[in-house]
Amino acid sequence: MKIGPIEFGKYPVFLAPMEDVTDYSFRLMCKRYGADMVYSEFVSSDALVRNINKTLEKLTVFEEERPVVIQIYGRDPDVVSEAAKIAEAGGADIIDINFGCPVKKVAGKGAGAGMLQNIPLMLEITEKVVNAVKTPVTVKTRLGWDHNSKIIVDLSERLQDCGITALAIHGRTRSQMYTGEADWTLIGEVKNNPRMKIPIIGNGDITSAEIAKEKFEVYGVDAIMIGRASIGRPWIFKEVKYLLETGLSMPELSFDRKLSCLKQQVTDSVNRLDERRGILHIRRHLAATPLFKGIPNFRESRIAMLRAETVNELFGILDKIKLDFAHEIQG
């Protein structure tokens, strides 16, 4: 499978773009555990064009994480195309246009998934971005605005006609947000449409290696994208790739190995920001991780972990959890 000049193996597995999650330190961690391609947090085109420092920081790319996608969003064709040029100059391997973010502050203003209510403008933006840069341009979107407007099959053809090099589809409508189950049947319909020539990337509810394998086999997608299931669990990419490449389930990584991974995320987050903001940022990952699931009487330790304000305090709590886990195994 190829996106522009970039070649991937038989079963590419990508890290999905997630706001306030897929900063470069997390992307690097997922890359180390086997992600074939990683996406930035979504970048406001308006803020990028206005040279807002916090937004410009999102363009930071390391050689070790390549290929890396910079994802942009906006609703003004001229502004989005100008932002694409800035992302290209910043070193993006691929530029992705976000037509799928469902949150009110984005979709409610007509950007992200809000574009699903204004298809002519969506197509105008896409074509203008494609013509503005030499870097491959892709799109990420949803099935439609709501249950009564699942337009993705027709929309996919029209986006392809604009010149994009791949299309990622989240198997929910905007109205669903992140609730209910992702519907992959329409993703499969897009992939099996003989008029579609570009790679189709499936996204939604991939939470295990077994589910990832099923999506490839049942729906025939060219690649899959893992989002929320990677939060607090970047090693999921290693599990998925192992099963896809060998047909066997990967031997379980040790508790120590997984805990070391989370501690490295803490260190990376603090180094990227500062101690206070770095710990606040990483709490989402610690709260979501399945590593501590099943540990007896964990509630107090969890509360302490999420209230910790210094690295020393947090690592002390994590080390105690490790000790308690060891005692539980031995007992």
mmCIF file of C-alpha atoms in Angstrom:
data_model
loop_
_atom_site.group_PDB
_atom_site.id
_atom_site.type_symbol
_atom_site.label_atom_id
_atom_site.label_comp_id
_atom_site.label_asym_id
_atom_site.label_seq_id
_atom_site.Cartn_x
_atom_site.Cartn_y
_atom_site.Cartn_z
ATOM 1 C CA MET A 1 0.000 0.000 0.000
ATOM 2 C CA LYS A 2 1.248 3.471 -0.911
ATOM 3 C CA ILE A 3 0.238 6.997 0.028
ATOM 4 C CA GLY A 4 1.941 9.241 -2.467
ATOM 5 C CA PRO A 5 5.586 8.071 -2.563
ATOM 6 C CA ILE A 6 5.440 6.465 0.893
ATOM 7 C CA GLU A 7 5.291 2.672 0.867
ATOM 8 C CA PHE A 8 3.886 0.567 3.681
ATOM 9 C CA GLY A 9 3.785 -3.153 4.308
ATOM 10 C CA LYS A 10 0.784 -5.431 3.976
ATOM 11 C CA TYR A 11 -1.042 -4.433 7.166
ATOM 12 C CA PRO A 12 -0.274 -0.795 8.054
ATOM 13 C CA VAL A 13 -1.362 0.338 11.521
ATOM 14 C CA PHE A 14 -1.518 4.075 12.186
ATOM 15 C CA LEU A 15 -1.818 6.223 15.303
ATOM 16 C CA ALA A 16 -4.956 8.350 14.919
ATOM 17 C CA PRO A 17 -4.815 12.111 15.475
ATOM 18 C CA MET A 18 -6.136 13.100 18.907
ATOM 19 C CA GLU A 19 -6.207 16.582 20.351
ATOM 20 C CA ASP A 20 -4.113 16.977 23.515
ATOM 21 C CA VAL A 21 -2.873 13.386 23.112
ATOM 22 C CA THR A 22 -0.746 12.911 19.995
ATOM 23 C CA ASP A 23 2.013 15.402 20.784
ATOM 24 C CA TYR A 24 5.426 14.442 19.458
ATOM 25 C CA SER A 25 6.530 12.640 22.637
ATOM 26 C CA PHE A 26 3.524 10.300 22.499
ATOM 27 C CA ARG A 27 3.952 9.838 18.751
ATOM 28 C CA LEU A 28 7.556 8.776 19.293
ATOM 29 C CA MET A 29 6.476 6.292 21.973
ATOM 30 C CA CYS A 30 3.855 4.734 19.681
ATOM 31 C CA LYS A 31 6.405 4.625 16.870
ATOM 32 C CA ARG A 32 8.815 2.713 19.106
ATOM 33 C CA TYR A 33 6.077 0.161 19.749
ATOM 34 C CA GLY A 34 5.360 -0.413 16.073
ATOM 35 C CA ALA A 35 2.996 2.256 14.697
ATOM 36 C CA ASP A 36 3.646 2.481 10.948
ATOM 37 C CA MET A 37 2.598 6.115 10.737
ATOM 38 C CA VAL A 38 1.628 8.762 13.277
ATOM 39 C CA TYR A 39 -0.585 11.842 13.108
ATOM 40 C CA SER A 40 -0.215 15.156 14.888
ATOM 41 C CA GLU A 41 -2.867 16.719 17.049
ATOM 42 C CA PHE A 42 -5.201 18.663 14.797
ATOM 43 C CA VAL A 43 -3.894 22.099 13.954
ATOM 44 C CA SER A 44 -6.083 25.170 13.529
ATOM 45 C CA SER A 45 -5.418 26.703 10.125
ATOM 46 C CA ASP A 46 -6.418 30.136 11.364
ATOM 47 C CA ALA A 47 -3.996 29.953 14.298
ATOM 48 C CA LEU A 48 -1.229 28.594 12.084
ATOM 49 C CA VAL A 49 -1.574 31.424 9.594
ATOM 50 C CA ARG A 50 -1.567 33.929 12.473
ATOM 51 C CA ASN A 51 1.710 32.417 13.773
ATOM 52 C CA ILE A 52 0.323 31.498 17.193
ATOM 53 C CA ASN A 53 3.278 29.942 19.041
ATOM 54 C CA LYS A 54 1.316 27.161 20.728
ATOM 55 C CA THR A 55 -0.023 26.099 17.325
ATOM 56 C CA LEU A 56 3.353 26.356 15.604
ATOM 57 C CA GLU A 57 4.758 23.981 18.266
ATOM 58 C CA LYS A 58 2.424 21.292 16.931
ATOM 59 C CA LEU A 59 4.481 21.259 13.731
ATOM 60 C CA THR A 60 7.541 19.941 15.594
ATOM 61 C CA VAL A 61 8.615 16.760 13.808
ATOM 62 C CA PHE A 62 11.468 14.373 14.671
ATOM 63 C CA GLU A 63 13.211 12.199 12.123
ATOM 64 C CA GLU A 64 12.592 9.106 14.281
ATOM 65 C CA GLU A 65 8.827 9.441 13.967
ATOM 66 C CA ARG A 66 8.627 9.632 10.192
ATOM 67 C CA PRO A 67 6.472 9.215 8.245
ATOM 68 C CA VAL A 68 4.404 11.762 10.136
ATOM 69 C CA VAL A 69 1.131 13.418 9.141
ATOM 70 C CA ILE A 70 0.264 16.993 10.077
ATOM 71 C CA GLN A 71 -3.499 17.340 10.335
ATOM 72 C CA ILE A 72 -5.099 20.738 9.744
ATOM 73 C CA TYR A 73 -8.659 22.026 9.982
ATOM 74 C CA GLY A 74 -10.584 25.168 9.138
ATOM 75 C CA ARG A 75 -13.456 26.478 7.043
ATOM 76 C CA ASP A 76 -11.903 29.155 4.834
ATOM 77 C CA PRO A 77 -10.388 27.647 1.661
ATOM 78 C CA ASP A 78 -7.710 30.340 1.351
ATOM 79 C CA VAL A 79 -6.679 30.038 5.002
ATOM 80 C CA VAL A 80 -6.613 26.226 4.992
ATOM 81 C CA SER A 81 -4.547 26.122 1.810
ATOM 82 C CA GLU A 82 -2.109 28.658 3.266
ATOM 83 C CA ALA A 83 -1.872 26.545 6.440
ATOM 84 C CA ALA A 84 -1.108 23.520 4.263
ATOM 85 C CA LYS A 85 1.853 25.381 2.778
ATOM 86 C CA ILE A 86 3.132 26.161 6.283
ATOM 87 C CA ALA A 87 2.735 22.502 7.308
ATOM 88 C CA GLU A 88 4.601 21.445 4.183
ATOM 89 C CA ALA A 89 7.446 23.838 4.976
ATOM 90 C CA GLY A 90 7.440 22.474 8.533
ATOM 91 C CA GLY A 91 8.374 19.015 7.296
ATOM 92 C CA ALA A 92 5.089 17.120 7.059
ATOM 93 C CA ASP A 93 5.348 13.892 5.063
ATOM 94 C CA ILE A 94 1.587 14.006 4.476
ATOM 95 C CA ILE A 95 -0.984 16.743 5.083
ATOM 96 C CA ASP A 96 -4.367 15.560 6.312
ATOM 97 C CA ILE A 97 -7.522 17.665 6.324
ATOM 98 C CA ASN A 98 -9.777 17.068 9.310
ATOM 99 C CA PHE A 99 -13.411 16.818 8.264
ATOM 100 C CA GLY A 100 -14.298 14.531 11.161
ATOM 101 C CA CYS A 101 -13.834 16.244 14.539
ATOM 102 C CA PRO A 102 -17.295 16.195 16.178
ATOM 103 C CA VAL A 103 -16.743 18.494 19.164
ATOM 104 C CA LYS A 104 -19.029 21.510 19.361
ATOM 105 C CA LYS A 105 -16.317 24.187 19.380
ATOM 106 C CA VAL A 106 -15.077 22.866 16.010
ATOM 107 C CA ALA A 107 -18.064 21.269 14.242
ATOM 108 C CA GLY A 108 -20.448 23.896 15.590
ATOM 109 C CA LYS A 109 -18.463 26.556 13.730
ATOM 110 C CA GLY A 110 -18.631 24.645 10.475
ATOM 111 C CA ALA A 111 -15.144 23.093 10.574
ATOM 112 C CA GLY A 112 -14.200 19.455 11.235
ATOM 113 C CA ALA A 113 -17.298 17.274 10.979
ATOM 114 C CA GLY A 114 -19.312 20.463 10.487
ATOM 115 C CA MET A 115 -18.211 20.263 6.851
ATOM 116 C CA LEU A 116 -20.505 17.256 6.449
ATOM 117 C CA GLN A 117 -23.306 19.828 6.294
ATOM 118 C CA ASN A 118 -21.570 21.828 3.569
ATOM 119 C CA ILE A 119 -20.180 19.402 1.014
ATOM 120 C CA PRO A 120 -19.493 22.017 -1.701
ATOM 121 C CA LEU A 121 -17.252 23.936 0.714
ATOM 122 C CA MET A 122 -15.574 20.695 1.842
ATOM 123 C CA LEU A 123 -14.724 19.863 -1.763
ATOM 124 C CA GLU A 124 -13.550 23.410 -2.479
ATOM 125 C CA ILE A 125 -11.174 23.315 0.492
ATOM 126 C CA THR A 126 -9.878 19.871 -0.468
ATOM 127 C CA GLU A 127 -9.176 20.816 -4.066
ATOM 128 C CA LYS A 128 -7.536 24.081 -3.075
ATOM 129 C CA VAL A 129 -5.208 22.352 -0.588
ATOM 130 C CA VAL A 130 -4.269 19.655 -3.117
ATOM 131 C CA ASN A 131 -3.356 22.343 -5.637
ATOM 132 C CA ALA A 132 -1.435 24.436 -3.084
ATOM 133 C CA VAL A 133 1.181 21.850 -2.054
ATOM 134 C CA LYS A 134 3.380 19.132 -3.510
ATOM 135 C CA THR A 135 3.072 17.009 -0.349
ATOM 136 C CA PRO A 136 0.463 14.209 -0.518
ATOM 137 C CA VAL A 137 -2.919 15.340 0.842
ATOM 138 C CA THR A 138 -5.333 13.009 2.623
ATOM 139 C CA VAL A 139 -8.703 13.462 4.327
ATOM 140 C CA LYS A 140 -10.193 12.069 7.530
ATOM 141 C CA THR A 141 -13.967 12.208 7.925
ATOM 142 C CA ARG A 142 -17.040 10.354 9.212
ATOM 143 C CA LEU A 143 -19.979 8.452 7.712
ATOM 144 C CA GLY A 144 -22.128 11.578 7.626
ATOM 145 C CA TRP A 145 -23.719 14.182 9.860
ATOM 146 C CA ASP A 146 -26.367 11.915 11.381
ATOM 147 C CA HIS A 147 -28.205 8.621 10.882
ATOM 148 C CA ASN A 148 -30.291 10.072 8.063
ATOM 149 C CA SER A 149 -27.343 11.435 6.080
ATOM 150 C CA LYS A 150 -24.735 8.695 5.792
ATOM 151 C CA ILE A 151 -23.242 10.033 2.589
ATOM 152 C CA ILE A 152 -19.754 8.562 2.795
ATOM 153 C CA VAL A 153 -19.960 6.251 -0.249
ATOM 154 C CA ASP A 154 -20.762 9.074 -2.671
ATOM 155 C CA LEU A 155 -18.612 11.587 -0.781
ATOM 156 C CA SER A 156 -15.557 9.319 -1.023
ATOM 157 C CA GLU A 157 -15.675 9.390 -4.812
ATOM 158 C CA ARG A 158 -15.996 13.167 -4.853
ATOM 159 C CA LEU A 159 -13.065 13.602 -2.467
ATOM 160 C CA GLN A 160 -10.995 11.248 -4.615
ATOM 161 C CA ASP A 161 -11.832 13.398 -7.636
ATOM 162 C CA CYS A 162 -10.317 16.382 -5.780
ATOM 163 C CA GLY A 163 -6.945 14.650 -5.871
ATOM 164 C CA ILE A 164 -6.433 13.260 -2.373
ATOM 165 C CA THR A 165 -4.080 10.286 -2.037
ATOM 166 C CA ALA A 166 -5.891 8.392 0.763
ATOM 167 C CA LEU A 167 -9.079 8.602 2.813
ATOM 168 C CA ALA A 168 -9.525 7.721 6.493
ATOM 169 C CA ILE A 169 -13.086 7.021 7.655
ATOM 170 C CA HIS A 170 -14.306 6.920 11.237
ATOM 171 C CA GLY A 171 -17.269 4.551 11.393
ATOM 172 C CA ARG A 172 -19.602 6.940 13.208
ATOM 173 C CA THR A 173 -21.680 9.972 12.286
ATOM 174 C CA ARG A 174 -21.053 13.361 13.812
ATOM 175 C CA SER A 175 -24.239 13.020 15.865
ATOM 176 C CA GLN A 176 -22.887 9.852 17.475
ATOM 177 C CA MET A 177 -19.761 11.646 18.677
ATOM 178 C CA TYR A 178 -17.902 8.708 20.271
ATOM 179 C CA THR A 179 -20.963 6.818 21.536
ATOM 180 C CA GLY A 180 -22.448 3.568 20.304
ATOM 181 C CA GLU A 181 -20.578 1.175 18.062
ATOM 182 C CA ALA A 182 -18.595 2.152 14.997
ATOM 183 C CA ASP A 183 -20.297 0.897 11.822
ATOM 184 C CA TRP A 184 -17.672 -0.602 9.539
ATOM 185 C CA THR A 185 -20.115 -1.839 6.888
ATOM 186 C CA LEU A 186 -20.059 1.484 5.035
ATOM 187 C CA ILE A 187 -16.267 1.649 5.344
ATOM 188 C CA GLY A 188 -16.194 -1.737 3.643
ATOM 189 C CA GLU A 189 -18.618 -0.500 1.000
ATOM 190 C CA VAL A 190 -16.325 2.408 0.188
ATOM 191 C CA LYS A 191 -13.323 0.095 -0.008
ATOM 192 C CA ASN A 192 -15.139 -2.342 -2.294
ATOM 193 C CA ASN A 193 -16.456 0.376 -4.601
ATOM 194 C CA PRO A 194 -14.678 -0.375 -7.923
ATOM 195 C CA ARG A 195 -14.494 3.351 -8.649
ATOM 196 C CA MET A 196 -12.291 3.955 -5.624
ATOM 197 C CA LYS A 197 -8.575 3.777 -6.453
ATOM 198 C CA ILE A 198 -7.004 5.416 -3.387
ATOM 199 C CA PRO A 199 -6.206 3.604 -0.098
ATOM 200 C CA ILE A 200 -9.009 3.456 2.470
ATOM 201 C CA ILE A 201 -8.069 3.642 6.156
ATOM 202 C CA GLY A 202 -10.596 2.330 8.684
ATOM 203 C CA ASN A 203 -11.009 3.864 12.137
ATOM 204 C CA GLY A 204 -13.254 3.178 15.117
ATOM 205 C CA ASP A 205 -13.395 0.762 18.057
ATOM 206 C CA ILE A 206 -10.141 -1.080 17.372
ATOM 207 C CA THR A 207 -9.235 -2.042 20.915
ATOM 208 C CA SER A 208 -7.298 -5.284 20.454
ATOM 209 C CA ALA A 209 -5.070 -7.150 18.040
ATOM 210 C CA GLU A 210 -7.886 -9.594 17.295
ATOM 211 C CA ILE A 211 -10.290 -6.819 16.332
ATOM 212 C CA ALA A 212 -7.619 -5.220 14.139
ATOM 213 C CA LYS A 213 -7.099 -8.502 12.295
ATOM 214 C CA GLU A 214 -10.858 -8.890 11.808
ATOM 215 C CA LYS A 215 -11.193 -5.406 10.267
ATOM 216 C CA PHE A 216 -8.543 -6.183 7.669
ATOM 217 C CA GLU A 217 -10.034 -9.581 6.837
ATOM 218 C CA VAL A 218 -13.744 -8.679 6.810
ATOM 219 C CA TYR A 219 -13.712 -5.201 5.301
ATOM 220 C CA GLY A 220 -10.565 -5.321 3.151
ATOM 221 C CA VAL A 221 -9.286 -1.902 4.220
ATOM 222 C CA ASP A 222 -5.780 -0.895 3.205
ATOM 223 C CA ALA A 223 -4.824 0.296 6.690
ATOM 224 C CA ILE A 224 -6.326 0.761 10.131
ATOM 225 C CA MET A 225 -6.064 3.574 12.612
ATOM 226 C CA ILE A 226 -5.996 3.204 16.409
ATOM 227 C CA GLY A 227 -6.981 6.150 18.577
ATOM 228 C CA ARG A 228 -8.435 6.036 22.075
ATOM 229 C CA ALA A 229 -7.281 2.455 22.731
ATOM 230 C CA SER A 230 -3.670 3.648 22.584
ATOM 231 C CA ILE A 231 -4.085 6.155 25.426
ATOM 232 C CA GLY A 232 -2.223 4.688 28.392
ATOM 233 C CA ARG A 233 -1.430 1.678 26.219
ATOM 234 C CA PRO A 234 1.022 2.536 23.424
ATOM 235 C CA TRP A 235 2.153 -1.097 23.393
ATOM 236 C CA ILE A 236 -1.113 -1.986 21.626
ATOM 237 C CA PHE A 237 0.700 -1.340 18.334
ATOM 238 C CA LYS A 238 3.241 -4.035 19.165
ATOM 239 C CA GLU A 239 0.434 -6.477 19.999
ATOM 240 C CA VAL A 240 -1.439 -5.701 16.783
ATOM 241 C CA LYS A 241 1.601 -5.901 14.509
ATOM 242 C CA TYR A 242 2.725 -9.184 16.065
ATOM 243 C CA LEU A 243 -0.620 -10.876 15.398
ATOM 244 C CA LEU A 244 -0.927 -9.474 11.882
ATOM 245 C CA GLU A 245 2.599 -10.525 10.923
ATOM 246 C CA THR A 246 2.782 -13.937 12.633
ATOM 247 C CA GLY A 247 -0.828 -15.030 13.055
ATOM 248 C CA LEU A 248 -0.072 -15.635 16.723
ATOM 249 C CA SER A 249 -0.941 -13.675 19.839
ATOM 250 C CA MET A 250 2.054 -11.839 21.244
ATOM 251 C CA PRO A 251 3.382 -13.046 24.610
ATOM 252 C CA GLU A 252 2.181 -10.642 27.277
ATOM 253 C CA LEU A 253 4.611 -7.840 28.060
ATOM 254 C CA SER A 254 5.650 -7.814 31.699
ATOM 255 C CA PHE A 255 4.079 -5.454 34.203
ATOM 256 C CA ASP A 256 7.515 -3.884 34.700
ATOM 257 C CA ARG A 257 7.920 -3.225 30.957
ATOM 258 C CA LYS A 258 4.526 -1.555 30.698
ATOM 259 C CA LEU A 259 5.067 0.481 33.862
ATOM 260 C CA SER A 260 8.448 1.634 32.555
ATOM 261 C CA CYS A 261 6.690 2.772 29.387
ATOM 262 C CA LEU A 262 4.214 4.873 31.391
ATOM 263 C CA LYS A 263 7.010 6.348 33.505
ATOM 264 C CA GLN A 264 8.876 7.288 30.337
ATOM 265 C CA GLN A 265 5.732 9.055 29.132
ATOM 266 C CA VAL A 266 5.692 11.024 32.377
ATOM 267 C CA THR A 267 9.341 12.000 31.907
ATOM 268 C CA ASP A 268 8.809 12.959 28.264
ATOM 269 C CA SER A 269 5.738 15.016 29.118
ATOM 270 C CA VAL A 270 7.538 16.898 31.891
ATOM 271 C CA ASN A 271 10.560 17.529 29.665
ATOM 272 C CA ARG A 272 8.314 18.833 26.894
ATOM 273 C CA LEU A 273 6.304 21.160 29.140
ATOM 274 C CA ASP A 274 7.318 21.561 32.784
ATOM 275 C CA GLU A 275 6.675 19.529 35.925
ATOM 276 C CA ARG A 276 3.234 20.892 36.765
ATOM 277 C CA ARG A 277 1.830 21.005 33.224
ATOM 278 C CA GLY A 278 3.578 17.784 32.232
ATOM 279 C CA ILE A 279 1.952 15.835 35.058
ATOM 280 C CA LEU A 280 -1.456 17.373 34.358
ATOM 281 C CA HIS A 281 -1.093 16.375 30.696
ATOM 282 C CA ILE A 282 -0.155 12.774 31.460
ATOM 283 C CA ARG A 283 -2.982 12.135 33.929
ATOM 284 C CA ARG A 284 -5.292 11.275 31.045
ATOM 285 C CA HIS A 285 -2.972 8.437 30.028
ATOM 286 C CA LEU A 286 -2.606 7.165 33.594
ATOM 287 C CA ALA A 287 -6.367 7.246 34.131
ATOM 288 C CA ALA A 288 -7.008 5.319 30.897
ATOM 289 C CA THR A 289 -4.333 2.646 31.130
ATOM 290 C CA PRO A 290 -5.574 -0.940 31.527
ATOM 291 C CA LEU A 291 -2.309 -1.849 33.295
ATOM 292 C CA PHE A 292 -3.781 -1.485 36.772
ATOM 293 C CA LYS A 293 -7.032 -3.258 35.996
ATOM 294 C CA GLY A 294 -7.720 -6.082 38.414
ATOM 295 C CA ILE A 295 -5.331 -4.958 41.153
ATOM 296 C CA PRO A 296 -7.243 -5.425 44.442
ATOM 297 C CA ASN A 297 -8.059 -2.340 46.531
ATOM 298 C CA PHE A 298 -6.607 -0.064 43.897
ATOM 299 C CA ARG A 299 -9.000 2.851 44.390
ATOM 300 C CA GLU A 300 -6.890 4.737 46.934
ATOM 301 C CA SER A 301 -3.711 4.283 44.911
ATOM 302 C CA ARG A 302 -5.519 5.523 41.793
ATOM 303 C CA ILE A 303 -6.740 8.654 43.556
ATOM 304 C CA ALA A 304 -3.238 9.339 44.902
ATOM 305 C CA MET A 305 -1.700 8.742 41.476
ATOM 306 C CA LEU A 306 -4.037 11.221 39.797
ATOM 307 C CA ARG A 307 -3.497 13.822 42.530
ATOM 308 C CA ALA A 308 0.304 13.674 42.530
ATOM 309 C CA GLU A 309 1.896 17.048 41.789
ATOM 310 C CA THR A 310 5.593 16.176 41.446
ATOM 311 C CA VAL A 311 7.493 13.524 39.526
ATOM 312 C CA ASN A 312 9.038 12.154 42.707
ATOM 313 C CA GLU A 313 5.630 11.831 44.339
ATOM 314 C CA LEU A 314 4.097 10.211 41.259
ATOM 315 C CA PHE A 315 6.974 7.766 40.744
ATOM 316 C CA GLY A 316 6.843 6.855 44.443
ATOM 317 C CA ILE A 317 3.162 5.911 44.046
ATOM 318 C CA LEU A 318 3.863 3.965 40.831
ATOM 319 C CA ASP A 319 6.716 2.090 42.517
ATOM 320 C CA LYS A 320 4.410 1.183 45.413
ATOM 321 C CA ILE A 321 1.807 -0.078 42.929
ATOM 322 C CA LYS A 322 4.536 -2.205 41.332
ATOM 323 C CA LEU A 323 5.457 -3.620 44.740
ATOM 324 C CA ASP A 324 1.820 -4.358 45.576
ATOM 325 C CA PHE A 325 1.421 -6.084 42.199
ATOM 326 C CA ALA A 326 4.496 -8.241 42.857
ATOM 327 C CA HIS A 327 3.138 -9.248 46.261
ATOM 328 C CA GLU A 328 -0.228 -10.095 44.704
ATOM 329 C CA ILE A 329 1.445 -12.352 42.110
ATOM 330 C CA GLN A 330 3.546 -14.086 44.752
ATOM 331 C CA GLY A 331 0.600 -14.447 47.123
#
